[in-house]
């Protein structure tokens, strides 16, 4: 396999970067305990460089009891022993840089782990103590304080409050956790919380991290009155989502990121339906980029996609930020599965678990979607395993499910384990090279036998494999002059169900979602097609296929 061409270095690398998400638990296990680790990633950095991505975003690798797979951070300055050591993380960053890969680390401002030293101290100190002011401790309602302080519900199901015991064992105050009880929310009105996070950012930037991905970025600021949330008449502004005072956090972080000679990137997880409110997070003195969840949620439908693409470009242009495109991550159903269903849209409350799916159709569309994403102006986020064409694993036995969403909803929401199954690297049976020979434990989630044909090894060198296709497409994106810059315009008269747009230098992208083959323009050469056995001589573009063209 030829080496990927090096990306053109530029200071604002995030504007058009392809960022690959590494979910450390599930990437590669070097020591045989069934859990992925940093050495597993270091061993495969050449694979990632050859794939042709520009940067790696690591889901949390910090010390954590793993109540929410690392999004419950106990200590930002230590690596979880299951993953490795700080020295290994530093070596990983240096080795990635040598290969031309940038590193983005995850930060979780909304909450910490209940094992974090601050929370332990707050529990031990008892009501009224200063240590409790870093969190949201409140007395309960009802005669004996036996009811939660308000009616907020956790995103993971159940009340957003848990009652504590006083140091003497008597029933005590409640604390707020918008996610699991093991994830107490921080009080960002307290300067110590702000100082600590800035110090954490500095800690990782000083170790060479090129940016941070900001978890649940709309949620850290709370209405200190903690009003009830009546779903029929929701309080305005929302008491904990997208409050105006959240932006002060990111303005401070931006000043810090900009203070480095090589500016660091701030990338936000901003789930908001309102494009204007979304764009607020990308103002010139705030974040650089945010995940485009409207695009991820969008059904595989030309009119809907066009609407979302237009809204995305307009919202980003309004603040001079680069757009971004994403189809999968560690929280959502893998898109090969989604795109093979009758309803191809996604919503957190709409996982459509185990509804019938046609994986061949989903795979064809996933290939077409990749070429569409990579041709749009801006950056792209890829989720580990999509380059292998992996699908959602829907038959994980309940007893092996680990996601707190599954457990806190009593299984009514199946949760996110199905997209987190350890990657298949080689061999014809589990653990598919995820763990080494002689491993003492099974992979932490069971891998399907059917992945035998989907290992990286099985796909290596096969012209029609998903892996070869990702490598080819990523290489072409780097070398295609028409994809530099941000020029973009829809082509007129492309027909219903066809997305057709021009970029620079005569480059055109055509995605056919019309349900039938459409004619290929005669005045163009095919640069790349998403269908593995595409024949330009046939003069037509099959359904669910995207093609990159260069007009003569
Ligand atoms: C969003 C993360 O992507 C998700 O995995 C996590 O459970 C929540 N935030 C809470 O940190």
Coordinates of C-alpha atoms and ligand atoms in Angstrom, one line a residue:
X1 CA 0.0 0.0 0.0
X2 CA 1.4 3.4 -1.0
X3 CA 2.0 5.9 1.7
X4 CA -0.6 8.6 2.1
X5 CA 0.6 12.1 0.9
X6 CA 1.4 14.3 3.8
X7 CA -1.2 17.0 4.6
X8 CA -0.3 20.5 3.8
X9 CA 0.6 22.0 7.2
X10 CA -1.4 25.1 8.1
X11 CA -2.0 26.7 11.5
X12 CA -5.7 26.3 11.5
X13 CA -5.5 22.6 10.8
X14 CA -9.0 21.9 12.2
X15 CA -10.7 23.9 9.4
X16 CA -10.5 21.0 7.0
X17 CA -9.1 18.1 9.0
X18 CA -10.4 14.6 9.1
X19 CA -10.4 13.6 12.7
X20 CA -10.6 10.0 13.7
X21 CA -12.2 9.1 17.0
X22 CA -10.3 6.5 19.1
X23 CA -12.4 4.9 21.8
X24 CA -9.5 3.5 23.8
X25 CA -11.4 0.6 25.5
X26 CA -12.3 -0.8 22.1
X27 CA -9.4 0.0 19.8
X28 CA -6.7 -2.6 20.6
X29 CA -5.7 -4.5 23.8
X30 CA -2.0 -5.1 24.1
X31 CA -1.9 -6.8 27.5
X32 CA -4.7 -9.3 27.1
X33 CA -7.1 -8.1 29.8
X34 CA -9.9 -7.7 27.2
X35 CA -9.7 -3.8 27.4
X36 CA -8.1 -1.7 24.8
X37 CA -5.1 0.4 25.9
X38 CA -2.6 3.0 24.9
X39 CA 0.1 0.5 23.8
X40 CA -2.5 -1.0 21.6
X41 CA -3.0 2.3 19.9
X42 CA 0.7 3.1 19.7
X43 CA 1.2 -0.2 17.9
X44 CA -1.3 0.8 15.4
X45 CA -0.4 4.4 14.8
X46 CA 1.1 3.4 11.4
X47 CA -2.3 2.0 10.4
X48 CA -3.9 5.3 11.3
X49 CA -1.3 7.3 9.4
X50 CA -1.7 5.1 6.4
X51 CA -5.5 5.4 6.6
X52 CA -4.9 9.1 5.8
X53 CA -6.6 10.9 8.7
X54 CA -5.1 14.2 10.1
X55 CA -5.9 13.9 13.8
X56 CA -7.0 11.5 16.5
X57 CA -9.5 12.4 19.1
X58 CA -9.3 10.2 22.2
X59 CA -12.4 9.5 24.2
X60 CA -11.3 9.9 27.9
X61 CA -8.2 8.0 28.9
X62 CA -8.0 9.4 32.4
X63 CA -8.2 7.6 35.7
X64 CA -11.8 6.7 36.1
X65 CA -14.0 4.0 37.8
X66 CA -15.5 3.7 34.3
X67 CA -19.1 4.1 35.5
X68 CA -19.7 5.8 32.2
X69 CA -16.8 4.4 30.2
X70 CA -14.4 7.1 31.3
X71 CA -16.8 10.1 31.1
X72 CA -16.6 10.0 34.8
X73 CA -13.1 11.4 35.4
X74 CA -11.5 10.9 38.8
X75 CA -8.1 12.5 37.9
X76 CA -7.3 14.3 34.7
X77 CA -3.6 14.2 35.3
X78 CA -3.4 10.4 35.5
X79 CA -4.1 7.8 32.9
X80 CA -6.5 5.0 33.9
X81 CA -4.3 2.0 34.8
X82 CA -6.5 -0.2 32.5
X83 CA -5.2 2.0 29.6
X84 CA -1.6 2.7 30.7
X85 CA 0.5 5.4 32.1
X86 CA 1.1 9.1 31.6
X87 CA 4.5 8.3 30.2
X88 CA 2.8 6.1 27.6
X89 CA 0.3 8.9 26.7
X90 CA 3.2 11.3 26.3
X91 CA 5.1 8.8 24.1
X92 CA 1.9 8.3 22.1
X93 CA 1.5 12.0 21.5
X94 CA 5.1 12.3 20.4
X95 CA 4.9 9.2 18.1
X96 CA 1.7 10.4 16.5
X97 CA 3.3 13.8 15.8
X98 CA 6.2 12.1 14.1
X99 CA 3.7 10.5 11.8
X100 CA 2.0 13.8 11.1
X101 CA -1.1 13.0 13.3
X102 CA -2.5 15.6 15.6
X103 CA -3.9 14.6 19.0
X104 CA -7.2 15.8 20.6
X105 CA -8.1 14.9 24.1
X106 CA -11.5 14.8 25.7
X107 CA -12.5 17.1 28.6
X108 CA -15.7 16.8 30.5
X109 CA -16.6 20.2 32.2
X110 CA -20.1 19.3 33.3
X111 CA -19.2 16.7 35.8
X112 CA -16.5 14.6 37.4
X113 CA -16.5 11.1 38.9
X114 CA -17.9 10.5 42.4
X115 CA -14.5 9.2 43.2
X116 CA -12.8 12.5 42.3
X117 CA -10.9 13.9 45.3
X118 CA -13.2 17.0 45.4
X119 CA -16.4 15.0 45.6
X120 CA -15.0 12.6 48.2
X121 CA -13.9 15.6 50.3
X122 CA -17.3 17.3 49.8
X123 CA -19.1 14.1 51.1
X124 CA -16.8 13.8 54.1
X125 CA -17.1 17.5 55.0
X126 CA -20.8 17.5 55.4
X127 CA -23.5 20.1 54.8
X128 CA -22.5 23.8 54.7
X129 CA -18.8 23.0 54.0
X130 CA -17.0 25.0 51.4
X131 CA -16.0 21.7 49.6
X132 CA -19.7 21.2 48.8
X133 CA -19.8 24.5 46.9
X134 CA -17.9 23.0 44.0
X135 CA -21.0 20.8 43.3
X136 CA -24.8 21.2 43.6
X137 CA -25.7 19.9 47.1
X138 CA -29.1 20.8 48.3
X139 CA -31.5 19.8 51.1
X140 CA -34.3 17.6 49.9
X141 CA -38.0 18.6 49.8
X142 CA -40.7 17.1 52.0
X143 CA -40.9 17.1 55.8
X144 CA -37.8 14.9 56.2
X145 CA -36.0 16.1 53.1
X146 CA -36.8 12.8 51.5
X147 CA -37.8 14.2 48.1
X148 CA -35.3 15.4 45.5
X149 CA -34.7 19.2 45.5
X150 CA -36.4 19.6 42.1
X151 CA -37.9 17.5 39.4
X152 CA -35.0 17.3 37.0
X153 CA -34.4 14.0 35.3
X154 CA -31.1 12.4 34.4
X155 CA -30.2 12.1 30.7
X156 CA -29.5 8.5 31.5
X157 CA -33.0 7.9 33.1
X158 CA -34.3 8.4 36.6
X159 CA -34.0 11.4 38.8
X160 CA -31.0 13.8 38.4
X161 CA -30.5 13.8 42.2
X162 CA -29.1 11.3 44.6
X163 CA -29.3 11.6 48.4
X164 CA -26.1 11.4 50.4
X165 CA -25.6 10.1 54.0
X166 CA -24.1 12.6 56.5
X167 CA -20.7 11.8 57.9
X168 CA -22.5 10.4 61.0
X169 CA -24.6 8.0 58.7
X170 CA -27.9 10.0 59.0
X171 CA -29.7 10.8 55.7
X172 CA -28.2 14.0 54.3
X173 CA -28.3 16.4 51.4
X174 CA -28.9 15.5 47.7
X175 CA -26.5 16.2 44.9
X176 CA -27.2 17.0 41.2
X177 CA -26.1 14.7 38.4
X178 CA -27.5 15.3 35.0
X179 CA -26.0 11.9 33.9
X180 CA -25.3 8.9 36.2
X181 CA -25.2 9.2 40.0
X182 CA -21.4 8.5 39.7
X183 CA -21.1 11.8 37.7
X184 CA -21.8 14.7 40.1
X185 CA -22.3 18.0 38.3
X186 CA -19.8 20.7 38.9
X187 CA -20.8 24.2 40.0
X188 CA -19.2 26.5 37.4
X189 CA -20.1 29.6 39.4
X190 CA -17.2 28.7 41.7
X191 CA -13.9 30.1 40.5
X192 CA -12.0 27.1 41.7
X193 CA -13.8 24.9 39.1
X194 CA -12.8 27.4 36.4
X195 CA -9.2 27.5 37.5
X196 CA -8.9 23.8 37.8
X197 CA -10.2 23.2 34.3
X198 CA -7.9 25.8 32.8
X199 CA -5.0 24.1 34.6
X200 CA -6.1 20.8 33.1
X201 CA -6.2 22.2 29.7
X202 CA -2.7 23.6 30.2
X203 CA -1.5 20.3 31.5
X204 CA -2.5 18.6 28.2
X205 CA -1.6 21.4 25.9
X206 CA 1.9 21.5 27.5
X207 CA 2.2 17.8 26.8
X208 CA 1.6 18.5 23.1
X209 CA -2.2 17.9 22.8
X210 CA -3.3 19.8 19.7
X211 CA -6.8 20.4 20.9
X212 CA -9.7 19.3 23.2
X213 CA -13.1 17.9 22.5
X214 CA -15.5 19.4 25.0
X215 CA -18.1 17.0 26.3
X216 CA -21.7 18.0 26.8
X217 CA -20.6 21.5 26.1
X218 CA -24.1 23.2 26.4
X219 CA -24.7 21.9 30.0
X220 CA -22.2 23.1 32.6
X221 CA -24.0 26.4 33.4
X222 CA -27.0 26.1 35.6
X223 CA -29.7 28.4 36.9
X224 CA -28.6 28.6 40.6
X225 CA -32.3 28.8 41.6
X226 CA -32.6 25.2 40.3
X227 CA -36.3 25.7 39.3
X228 CA -38.5 22.7 38.5
X229 CA -38.7 21.7 34.9
X230 CA -42.2 21.5 33.7
X231 CA -42.1 19.7 30.3
X232 CA -45.4 21.3 29.3
X233 CA -44.2 24.8 30.0
X234 CA -40.4 24.5 30.1
X235 CA -38.7 27.4 31.8
X236 CA -37.0 29.9 29.5
X237 CA -34.1 30.1 29.4
X238 CA -33.6 26.4 30.0
X239 CA -32.2 26.0 33.5
X240 CA -29.2 23.8 32.4
X241 CA -29.0 23.7 28.6
X242 CA -27.5 26.5 26.5
X243 CA -27.6 29.2 29.1
X244 CA -26.0 32.4 28.1
X245 CA -23.5 32.3 30.9
X246 CA -22.0 29.0 29.6
X247 CA -20.1 31.0 26.9
X248 CA -17.8 32.7 29.4
X249 CA -16.2 29.3 30.0
X250 CA -15.3 28.9 26.4
X251 CA -14.1 32.4 25.9
X252 CA -11.6 31.9 28.7
X253 CA -10.5 28.6 27.1
X254 CA -10.2 30.2 23.7
X255 CA -7.8 32.8 25.1
X256 CA -5.8 30.0 26.7
X257 CA -5.8 28.0 23.4
X258 CA -4.7 31.1 21.4
X259 CA -1.9 31.8 23.9
X260 CA 0.1 28.9 22.5
X261 CA 2.4 29.6 19.6
X262 CA 0.8 26.7 17.7
X263 CA -2.9 27.4 18.5
X264 CA -4.8 24.6 20.1
X265 CA -8.3 23.6 18.8
X266 CA -11.5 23.7 20.8
X267 CA -14.1 21.2 19.5
X268 CA -17.5 21.2 21.1
X269 CA -20.1 18.6 21.6
X270 CA -23.0 21.0 21.0
X271 CA -26.4 19.2 20.7
X272 CA -28.7 22.1 19.8
X273 CA -31.5 22.2 17.2
X274 CA -31.4 26.0 16.8
X275 CA -28.7 26.9 14.2
X276 CA -28.3 30.4 15.6
X277 CA -27.8 29.2 19.2
X278 CA -25.5 26.5 17.8
X279 CA -23.4 29.1 16.0
X280 CA -23.0 31.1 19.2
X281 CA -20.5 28.5 20.4
X282 CA -18.4 29.1 17.3
X283 CA -18.0 32.8 17.5
X284 CA -14.5 34.0 16.8
X285 CA -13.6 34.1 20.5
X286 CA -15.1 30.7 21.4
X287 CA -14.7 27.2 19.9
X288 CA -13.2 26.4 16.6
X289 CA -15.4 23.6 15.6
X290 CA -18.5 21.6 16.8
X291 CA -20.0 18.3 15.8
X292 CA -22.8 18.6 13.3
X293 CA -25.5 16.4 14.9
X294 CA -28.2 17.7 12.6
X295 CA -26.3 16.0 9.8
X296 CA -25.7 12.8 11.8
X297 CA -29.5 12.7 12.7
X298 CA -30.6 13.4 9.1
X299 CA -32.2 10.6 7.1
X300 CA -30.6 9.3 3.9
X301 CA -32.8 11.5 1.8
X302 CA -31.6 14.1 -0.7
X303 CA -34.0 16.9 0.2
X304 CA -33.4 16.5 3.9
X305 CA -29.6 16.4 3.4
X306 CA -29.7 19.4 1.2
X307 CA -31.7 21.3 3.8
X308 CA -29.2 20.3 6.5
X309 CA -26.2 21.1 4.4
X310 CA -27.5 24.6 3.5
X311 CA -28.4 25.3 7.1
X312 CA -25.0 24.1 8.3
X313 CA -23.1 26.2 5.8
X314 CA -25.2 29.3 6.6
X315 CA -24.9 28.9 10.4
X316 CA -21.1 28.4 10.2
X317 CA -20.6 31.2 7.7
X318 CA -22.5 33.6 10.0
X319 CA -19.6 33.3 12.5
X320 CA -16.7 32.5 10.0
X321 CA -16.3 29.0 11.4
X322 CA -15.6 25.9 9.3
X323 CA -18.5 23.4 9.0
X324 CA -18.1 19.8 10.0
X325 CA -19.6 16.5 9.0
X326 CA -20.1 13.4 11.1
X327 CA -22.0 10.1 10.8
X328 CA -21.1 8.0 13.8
X329 CA -19.6 8.2 17.2
X330 CA -19.6 6.2 20.5
X331 CA -23.1 7.3 21.5
X332 CA -25.0 6.6 18.3
X333 CA -26.1 3.6 16.3
X334 CA -23.5 2.8 13.6
X335 CA -24.5 4.3 10.3
X336 CA -24.2 1.1 8.3
X337 CA -27.1 -0.2 10.4
X338 CA -29.1 3.0 10.3
X339 CA -28.8 3.4 6.6
X340 CA -30.2 -0.1 6.0
X341 CA -33.4 0.5 7.8
X342 CA -36.7 1.8 6.5
X343 CA -36.3 4.9 8.7
X344 CA -32.7 6.0 8.2
X345 CA -32.8 8.9 10.7
X346 CA -31.2 8.9 14.1
X347 CA -32.3 10.4 17.4
X348 CA -31.2 9.6 20.9
X349 CA -34.8 8.8 21.8
X350 CA -35.2 6.9 18.6
X351 CA -32.5 4.2 18.5
X352 CA -34.9 1.8 16.7
X353 CA -33.1 -1.1 18.3
X354 CA -33.4 -4.4 16.4
X355 CA -35.7 -3.0 13.7
X356 CA -34.9 -4.8 10.5
X357 CA -31.9 -3.6 8.6
X358 CA -30.4 -4.5 5.2
X359 CA -26.7 -4.3 5.8
X360 CA -25.8 -4.5 2.1
X361 CA -27.9 -1.5 1.5
X362 CA -26.6 0.2 4.6
X363 CA -23.0 -0.5 3.4
X364 CA -23.6 0.9 -0.1
X365 CA -25.1 4.0 1.4
X366 CA -22.3 4.3 4.0
X367 CA -19.8 4.4 1.1
X368 CA -21.8 6.9 -0.8
X369 CA -22.1 9.0 2.4
X370 CA -18.4 9.0 3.0
X371 CA -17.7 10.5 -0.5
X372 CA -20.4 13.1 0.1
X373 CA -18.9 14.1 3.5
X374 CA -15.4 14.2 2.3
X375 CA -16.4 16.5 -0.6
X376 CA -18.2 19.0 1.5
X377 CA -16.3 22.1 2.7
X378 CA -15.0 21.9 6.3
X379 CA -13.8 19.1 8.5
X380 CA -15.0 15.5 9.0
X381 CA -15.1 13.3 12.1
X382 CA -14.8 9.5 11.6
X383 CA -15.5 6.9 14.3
X384 CA -13.2 4.0 14.7
X385 CA -14.4 0.9 12.9
X386 CA -16.4 2.7 10.2
X387 CA -13.4 2.3 7.9
X388 CA -14.0 -1.4 8.4
X389 CA -17.7 -1.1 7.5
X390 CA -18.7 -2.3 11.0
X391 CA -22.3 -2.4 11.9
X392 CA -24.1 -2.0 15.2
X393 CA -24.0 -5.2 17.3
X394 CA -27.6 -5.6 18.3
X395 CA -27.6 -9.0 20.0
X396 CA -25.3 -8.4 23.0
X397 CA -26.8 -10.4 25.9
X398 CA -28.3 -8.2 28.6
X399 CA -26.0 -9.7 31.2
X400 CA -23.0 -8.3 29.2
X401 CA -24.3 -4.9 28.6
X402 CA -22.4 -2.2 30.4
X403 CA -23.9 1.1 29.4
X404 CA -25.5 3.0 32.3
X405 CA -28.3 4.0 29.9
X406 CA -29.4 0.4 29.6
X407 CA -29.2 -0.2 33.3
X408 CA -30.9 3.1 34.4
X409 CA -33.8 2.7 32.0
X410 CA -34.3 -0.9 32.9
X411 CA -33.5 -1.8 29.4
X412 CA -36.2 0.3 27.7
X413 CA -33.3 2.2 26.1
X414 CA -30.9 -0.4 24.8
X415 CA -28.0 2.1 25.2
X416 CA -24.8 2.4 23.3
X417 CA -22.8 -0.8 23.8
X418 CA -23.6 -1.9 20.2
X419 CA -21.4 0.7 18.7
X420 CA -18.6 0.2 21.2
X421 CA -17.7 -3.5 20.5
X422 CA -13.9 -4.0 20.3
X423 CA -12.5 -3.7 16.8
X424 CA -11.6 -6.8 14.7
X425 CA -8.0 -6.7 13.5
X426 CA -7.1 -10.1 12.2
X427 CA -7.9 -13.9 12.4
X428 CA -11.1 -15.7 11.8
X429 CA -12.6 -15.8 15.2
X430 CA -13.0 -13.6 18.3
X431 CA -11.0 -11.8 19.7
X432 CA -10.0 -11.1 16.1
X433 CA -6.5 -9.8 17.1
X434 CA -8.1 -7.2 19.4
X435 CA -6.3 -9.0 22.3
X436 CA -3.0 -10.8 21.8
X437 CA -2.5 -14.6 21.7
X438 CA -2.9 -16.1 25.2
X439 CA -5.1 -13.3 26.5
X440 CA -6.4 -13.9 29.9
X441 CA -9.8 -12.3 29.3
X442 CA -12.4 -12.0 26.6
X443 CA -13.0 -8.6 24.9
X444 CA -15.1 -6.5 27.3
X445 CA -18.0 -6.7 24.9
X446 CA -18.6 -9.8 22.7
X447 CA -17.7 -9.5 19.0
X448 CA -19.9 -11.1 16.4
X449 CA -18.5 -14.2 14.5
X450 CA -19.6 -12.5 11.3
X451 CA -16.8 -9.9 11.6
X452 CA -14.3 -12.5 10.3
X453 CA -14.6 -11.0 6.9
X454 CA -14.4 -7.5 8.2
X455 CA -11.1 -7.5 10.0
X456 CA -8.5 -5.0 8.9
X457 CA -6.3 -8.0 7.8
X458 CA -9.1 -9.5 5.7
X459 CA -9.7 -6.2 4.0
X460 CA -6.0 -5.3 3.4
X461 CA -5.2 -5.2 -0.3
X462 CA -8.8 -6.1 -1.4
X463 CA -9.8 -3.5 -4.0
X464 CA -13.4 -3.7 -3.1
X465 CA -13.1 -3.5 0.7
X466 CA -14.3 -0.7 2.8
X467 CA -10.8 -0.2 4.2
X468 CA -9.3 0.2 0.7
X469 CA -12.1 2.6 -0.1
X470 CA -11.5 4.8 3.0
X471 CA -7.8 4.9 2.2
X472 CA -8.4 5.8 -1.4
X473 CA -11.0 8.4 -0.6
X474 CA -8.9 10.1 2.1
X475 CA -5.8 10.1 -0.2
X476 CA -7.9 11.7 -3.0
X477 CA -9.3 14.3 -0.7
X478 CA -5.7 15.4 0.1
X479 CA -4.5 15.5 -3.4
X480 CA -7.6 16.9 -5.2
X481 CA -7.0 20.6 -5.8
X482 CA -10.7 21.3 -6.1
X483 CA -11.2 20.3 -2.5
X484 CA -8.9 22.9 -1.1
X485 CA -10.5 26.1 0.0
X486 CA -14.1 26.5 0.9
X487 CA -15.8 27.1 -2.5
X488 CA -19.2 25.4 -2.7
X489 CA -22.2 25.8 -5.0
X490 CA -25.2 23.5 -5.9
X491 CA -25.5 22.7 -9.5
X492 CA -28.8 23.6 -11.1
X493 CA -31.0 20.9 -12.7
X494 CA -29.4 17.9 -11.2
X495 CA -32.8 16.2 -10.8
X496 CA -34.9 15.2 -7.8
X497 CA -33.1 12.9 -5.4
X498 CA -29.6 13.9 -6.6
X499 CA -27.2 16.0 -4.6
X500 CA -24.9 17.8 -7.1
X501 CA -22.4 20.5 -6.2
X502 CA -19.3 22.1 -7.4
X503 CA -16.2 22.9 -5.4
X504 CA -13.1 24.6 -6.9
X505 CA -11.2 23.8 -10.1
X506 CA -14.0 22.0 -12.0
X507 CA -14.5 19.5 -9.2
X508 CA -18.0 18.2 -8.9
X509 CA -19.7 15.8 -6.5
X510 CA -22.8 13.9 -7.4
X511 CA -24.7 11.7 -4.9
X512 CA -27.6 9.8 -6.3
X513 CA -30.3 9.0 -3.7
X514 CA -33.1 9.1 -6.3
X515 CA -34.0 5.4 -6.2
X516 CA -32.9 4.8 -9.8
X517 CA -29.8 5.2 -12.0
X518 CA -29.2 8.7 -13.4
X519 CA -27.1 9.8 -16.4
X520 CA -23.5 10.8 -15.8
X521 CA -22.5 14.2 -17.2
X522 CA -20.6 13.6 -20.5
X523 CA -18.1 16.4 -20.0
X524 CA -16.4 15.0 -16.9
X525 CA -13.8 12.5 -15.8
X526 CA -14.5 10.2 -12.9
X527 CA -12.0 10.8 -10.0
X528 CA -13.6 8.3 -7.6
X529 CA -16.9 6.4 -7.2
X530 CA -18.3 4.9 -4.0
X531 CA -19.6 1.7 -5.7
X532 CA -16.7 -0.9 -5.8
X533 CA -17.4 -2.1 -9.3
X534 CA -18.5 1.2 -10.8
X535 CA -18.0 1.4 -14.6
X536 CA -17.9 5.0 -16.0
X537 CA -18.3 3.6 -19.5
X538 CA -21.9 2.7 -18.6
X539 CA -22.6 6.5 -18.6
X540 CA -24.8 6.3 -15.6
X541 CA -24.7 6.6 -11.8
X542 CA -26.5 3.8 -9.9
X543 CA -28.8 4.6 -7.0
X544 CA -27.1 5.1 -3.6
X545 CA -23.8 5.9 -5.2
X546 CA -21.6 9.0 -5.0
X547 CA -19.1 10.0 -7.6
X548 CA -16.4 12.7 -7.7
X549 CA -15.9 14.2 -11.1
X550 CA -13.5 16.6 -12.7
X551 CA -15.1 18.6 -15.5
X552 CA -13.0 19.1 -18.6
Ligands
LIG1 C1 -21.5 12.8 26.0 C2 -20.6 11.7 25.7 O1 -20.3 11.6 24.4 C3 -21.2 10.5 26.3 O2 -20.6 9.3 26.0 C4 -21.3 10.6 27.8 O3 -22.0 9.5 28.4 C5 -22.0 11.9 28.2 N1 -21.6 13.0 27.4 C6 -21.7 12.2 29.7 O4 -20.4 12.6 29.8

